[in-house]
Short mmCIF file of C-alpha atoms in Angstrom, two decimals:
data_model
loop_
_atom_site.label_atom_id
_atom_site.label_comp_id
_atom_site.label_asym_id
_atom_site.label_seq_id
_atom_site.Cartn_x
_atom_site.Cartn_y
_atom_site.Cartn_z
CA UNK A 20 -42.56 25.50 -77.41
CA UNK A 21 -44.65 26.11 -80.53
CA UNK A 22 -46.39 22.61 -80.18
CA UNK A 23 -50.20 22.40 -79.86
CA UNK A 24 -52.00 21.64 -76.49
CA UNK A 25 -54.91 18.99 -76.75
CA UNK A 26 -57.50 19.00 -74.41
CA UNK A 27 -58.52 16.82 -72.47
CA UNK A 28 -55.45 15.00 -71.76
CA UNK A 29 -57.46 11.65 -71.09
CA UNK A 30 -61.21 10.72 -72.20
CA UNK A 31 -63.24 7.90 -70.94
CA UNK A 32 -66.74 7.51 -72.53
CA UNK A 33 -69.24 4.54 -73.43
CA UNK A 34 -69.42 3.00 -76.80
CA UNK A 35 -71.93 4.91 -78.86
CA UNK A 36 -71.40 8.08 -77.28
CA UNK A 37 -69.56 11.00 -78.89
CA UNK A 38 -65.97 12.10 -78.07
CA UNK A 39 -64.62 15.75 -78.55
CA UNK A 40 -61.12 16.64 -78.18
CA UNK A 41 -59.68 20.22 -78.72
CA UNK A 42 -56.34 21.59 -79.74
CA UNK A 43 -54.83 24.79 -79.35
CA UNK A 44 -51.76 26.20 -81.11
CA UNK A 45 -49.55 29.16 -80.89
CA UNK A 46 -48.49 30.30 -84.57
CA UNK A 47 -50.19 30.92 -87.72
CA UNK A 48 -50.55 27.85 -89.74
CA UNK A 49 -50.86 26.54 -93.24
CA UNK A 50 -52.80 23.51 -92.20
CA UNK A 51 -53.63 21.40 -89.27
CA UNK A 52 -53.84 17.48 -89.28
CA UNK A 53 -55.12 15.07 -86.88
CA UNK A 54 -53.56 11.81 -86.12
CA UNK A 55 -54.17 8.33 -84.32
CA UNK A 56 -51.86 6.37 -82.46
CA UNK A 57 -52.84 2.98 -81.27
CA UNK A 58 -50.98 1.44 -78.32
CA UNK A 59 -47.33 0.73 -79.38
CA UNK A 60 -48.03 1.35 -82.74
CA UNK A 61 -47.31 4.17 -85.41
CA UNK A 62 -49.35 6.97 -86.28
CA UNK A 63 -52.31 7.06 -88.58
CA UNK A 64 -53.15 10.29 -90.55
CA UNK A 65 -57.02 10.96 -89.93
CA UNK A 66 -57.94 14.32 -91.45
CA UNK A 67 -56.32 17.24 -92.77
CA UNK A 68 -58.00 20.89 -92.69
CA UNK A 69 -56.46 24.11 -94.33
CA UNK A 70 -56.17 27.19 -92.77
CA UNK A 71 -58.73 28.68 -95.17
CA UNK A 72 -61.23 25.92 -94.36
CA UNK A 73 -63.65 26.13 -91.06
CA UNK A 74 -65.16 22.63 -91.06
CA UNK A 75 -64.42 19.30 -92.50
CA UNK A 76 -66.07 15.93 -92.31
CA UNK A 77 -64.62 12.36 -92.93
CA UNK A 78 -67.10 9.36 -92.15
CA UNK A 79 -67.62 9.56 -88.10
CA UNK A 80 -65.16 12.56 -88.22
CA UNK A 81 -65.93 16.07 -88.09
CA UNK A 82 -63.08 18.74 -87.47
CA UNK A 83 -63.39 22.39 -87.09
CA UNK A 84 -60.77 25.14 -87.21
CA UNK A 85 -61.01 28.64 -85.62
CA UNK A 86 -57.81 30.29 -86.78
CA UNK A 87 -58.91 33.48 -84.88
CA UNK A 88 -58.65 31.77 -81.49
CA UNK A 89 -56.03 29.28 -82.90
CA UNK A 90 -57.93 26.40 -82.06
CA UNK A 91 -59.57 23.11 -83.61
CA UNK A 92 -61.45 20.60 -82.70
CA UNK A 93 -62.22 16.81 -83.41
CA UNK A 94 -65.42 14.99 -82.88
CA UNK A 95 -66.01 11.22 -83.18
CA UNK A 96 -69.58 10.24 -83.39
CA UNK A 97 -71.16 7.36 -82.25
CA UNK A 98 -67.76 6.05 -80.71
CA UNK A 99 -66.81 2.09 -81.07
CA UNK A 100 -64.18 0.21 -78.88
CA UNK A 101 -61.72 0.09 -81.73
CA UNK A 102 -61.27 4.19 -81.46
CA UNK A 103 -59.52 3.51 -78.32
CA UNK A 104 -56.09 5.35 -78.73
CA UNK A 105 -54.21 8.62 -78.23
CA UNK A 106 -55.15 11.37 -80.73
CA UNK A 107 -52.59 14.05 -81.92
CA UNK A 108 -53.17 17.25 -83.86
CA UNK A 109 -50.27 18.32 -86.08
CA UNK A 110 -49.73 21.83 -87.04
CA UNK A 111 -47.80 22.74 -90.49
CA UNK A 112 -46.23 26.07 -90.83
CA UNK A 113 -43.50 26.63 -93.63
CA UNK A 114 -42.35 23.09 -93.76
CA UNK A 115 -42.31 22.61 -89.83
CA UNK A 116 -44.43 20.00 -88.34
CA UNK A 117 -45.72 20.16 -84.55
CA UNK A 118 -47.43 17.82 -82.74
CA UNK A 119 -49.49 18.26 -79.58
CA UNK A 120 -49.51 16.58 -76.46
CA UNK A 121 -52.35 13.98 -77.36
CA UNK A 122 -55.80 13.09 -76.08
CA UNK A 123 -55.69 9.60 -74.72
CA UNK A 124 -59.68 8.04 -75.77
CA UNK A 125 -61.02 5.23 -73.74
CA UNK A 126 -64.14 3.66 -75.34
CA UNK A 127 -65.72 1.18 -73.04
CA UNK A 128 -67.85 -1.54 -74.60
CA UNK B 12 -48.21 -0.87 -101.50
CA UNK B 13 -45.64 -1.46 -98.85
CA UNK B 14 -45.52 0.66 -95.58
CA UNK B 15 -42.74 2.59 -94.05
CA UNK B 16 -40.30 0.10 -92.67
CA UNK B 17 -38.28 0.71 -89.65
CA UNK B 18 -35.41 -1.63 -87.98
CA UNK B 19 -34.74 -2.63 -85.59
CA UNK B 20 -38.30 -2.70 -83.49
CA UNK B 21 -36.52 -2.62 -79.82
CA UNK B 22 -33.12 -1.65 -78.82
CA UNK B 23 -31.62 -1.78 -75.45
CA UNK B 24 -28.36 -0.07 -74.71
CA UNK B 25 -26.27 1.44 -71.94
CA UNK B 26 -25.43 4.94 -71.47
CA UNK B 27 -22.41 6.11 -73.81
CA UNK B 28 -23.16 3.34 -76.22
CA UNK B 29 -23.78 3.89 -79.63
CA UNK B 30 -27.04 3.16 -81.63
CA UNK B 31 -28.37 3.22 -85.16
CA UNK B 32 -32.02 2.94 -86.78
CA UNK B 33 -32.80 2.48 -90.33
CA UNK B 34 -35.75 3.40 -92.06
CA UNK B 35 -36.92 2.64 -95.76
CA UNK B 36 -39.60 5.07 -96.82
CA UNK B 37 -42.77 4.01 -99.12
CA UNK B 38 -41.28 3.87 -102.43
CA UNK B 39 -41.52 7.02 -104.42
CA UNK B 40 -41.77 9.53 -101.35
CA UNK B 41 -39.43 12.14 -101.52
CA UNK B 42 -39.88 13.50 -97.99
CA UNK B 43 -38.67 11.66 -95.29
CA UNK B 44 -38.80 12.60 -91.42
CA UNK B 45 -37.30 11.41 -87.99
CA UNK B 46 -39.24 11.83 -85.16
CA UNK B 47 -38.65 11.40 -81.18
CA UNK B 48 -41.50 10.48 -79.13
CA UNK B 49 -40.93 10.26 -75.71
CA UNK B 50 -43.61 8.36 -73.41
CA UNK B 51 -46.79 10.47 -72.83
CA UNK B 52 -45.72 13.21 -75.39
CA UNK B 53 -46.31 13.73 -78.89
CA UNK B 54 -43.75 13.31 -81.51
CA UNK B 55 -41.23 15.72 -82.05
CA UNK B 56 -39.73 16.40 -85.53
CA UNK B 57 -35.77 15.69 -85.52
CA UNK B 58 -34.88 15.93 -89.10
CA UNK B 59 -36.79 16.00 -92.59
CA UNK B 60 -34.96 15.18 -95.63
CA UNK B 61 -36.24 16.05 -99.33
CA UNK B 62 -34.66 13.59 -101.27
CA UNK B 63 -31.08 13.54 -100.09
CA UNK B 64 -30.98 17.18 -98.82
CA UNK B 65 -31.59 18.40 -95.23
CA UNK B 66 -34.90 20.68 -95.20
CA UNK B 67 -34.91 21.24 -91.36
CA UNK B 68 -32.71 19.71 -88.65
CA UNK B 69 -33.14 22.54 -86.09
CA UNK B 70 -34.46 20.37 -83.42
CA UNK B 71 -31.88 17.77 -84.01
CA UNK B 72 -29.17 17.42 -80.88
CA UNK B 73 -26.11 17.77 -83.32
CA UNK B 74 -23.69 17.04 -80.65
CA UNK B 75 -24.67 13.37 -80.34
CA UNK B 76 -27.46 12.96 -83.18
CA UNK B 77 -26.65 12.56 -87.13
CA UNK B 78 -28.96 11.24 -89.76
CA UNK B 79 -28.26 10.64 -93.31
CA UNK B 80 -30.15 9.64 -96.42
CA UNK B 81 -27.93 8.78 -99.04
CA UNK B 82 -29.29 8.16 -102.55
CA UNK B 83 -32.49 9.82 -101.57
CA UNK B 84 -34.13 6.62 -100.43
CA UNK B 85 -33.60 4.87 -96.94
CA UNK B 86 -32.10 6.78 -94.11
CA UNK B 87 -30.19 6.02 -91.12
CA UNK B 88 -30.32 8.00 -87.62
CA UNK B 89 -27.40 7.60 -85.33
CA UNK B 90 -27.06 8.71 -81.48
CA UNK B 91 -23.43 8.61 -80.34
CA UNK B 92 -23.14 8.55 -77.41
CA UNK B 93 -26.73 7.99 -76.02
CA UNK B 94 -27.88 9.55 -72.51
CA UNK B 95 -30.54 8.15 -70.22
CA UNK B 96 -32.76 10.97 -71.63
CA UNK B 97 -32.86 9.48 -75.38
CA UNK B 98 -34.98 6.81 -74.14
CA UNK B 99 -38.17 6.95 -76.51
CA UNK B 100 -39.69 5.71 -79.62
CA UNK B 101 -38.13 6.87 -83.08
CA UNK B 102 -40.60 7.31 -85.61
CA UNK B 103 -39.70 7.52 -89.33
CA UNK B 104 -42.37 9.11 -91.82
CA UNK B 105 -42.43 9.75 -95.32
CA UNK B 106 -44.68 11.37 -97.59
CA UNK B 107 -44.88 11.96 -101.68
CA UNK B 108 -45.12 15.89 -101.98
CA UNK B 109 -42.69 18.65 -100.58
CA UNK B 110 -44.58 20.98 -98.40
CA UNK B 111 -47.31 20.11 -95.92
CA UNK B 112 -50.33 19.36 -98.26
CA UNK B 113 -50.05 15.69 -98.10
CA UNK B 114 -50.32 13.10 -95.24
CA UNK B 115 -47.17 11.67 -93.59
CA UNK B 116 -47.17 7.68 -93.74
CA UNK B 117 -45.39 6.46 -90.27
CA UNK B 118 -43.51 3.31 -89.76
CA UNK B 119 -43.99 1.14 -86.53
CA UNK B 120 -41.29 3.07 -84.71
CA UNK B 121 -38.15 1.69 -82.69
CA UNK B 122 -38.34 1.76 -79.12
CA UNK B 123 -35.02 2.44 -77.69
CA UNK B 124 -34.59 1.94 -74.03
CA UNK B 125 -31.01 3.43 -72.48
CA UNK B 126 -29.87 1.98 -69.23
#
């Protein structure tokens, strides 16, 4: 499979703590995107990082990309109960998109 | 702006029956995707359209799945005949540009249960 793999599969933290999830992939990429999926709903795009970028920020989100290790990480700072969701990385390579298996984040109030 | 619309939201059928899903992308979006998301897994791309042409259908089980996007706007995905392992959420997504530089906008999905 060319899908990415997220780690950990599940993460439970207290509100206010930081959450870090990782994504590893197998092939070269044009860019990598992170999506959030709330229970029973569609996916929402969070952030895109290009293959020539190493770090990107958007609000409370920080994404890093290491193409030599074929890995990316998503950091959510000062988490809130509303951040409870599944988070997926998606790699883009020559018009092909591959989603990882996801990290299920639970933020306890 | 209206989002990606999908119908029905839920569908329950028996194995060997046929089923069709409908998707209306965001107005003006040239690229349309169909994904299959099995419970506990990430979405798997089934087919990608650019206007009314197929860009990638390498993961579409063509013996039972078919999809079309007539006139380059809305799209239908059909399963005939359905198997138990087709139970999943079928997601439609669209984006305005070709290539991977723009984010995909997802619809709410159709949850299919095959008994």
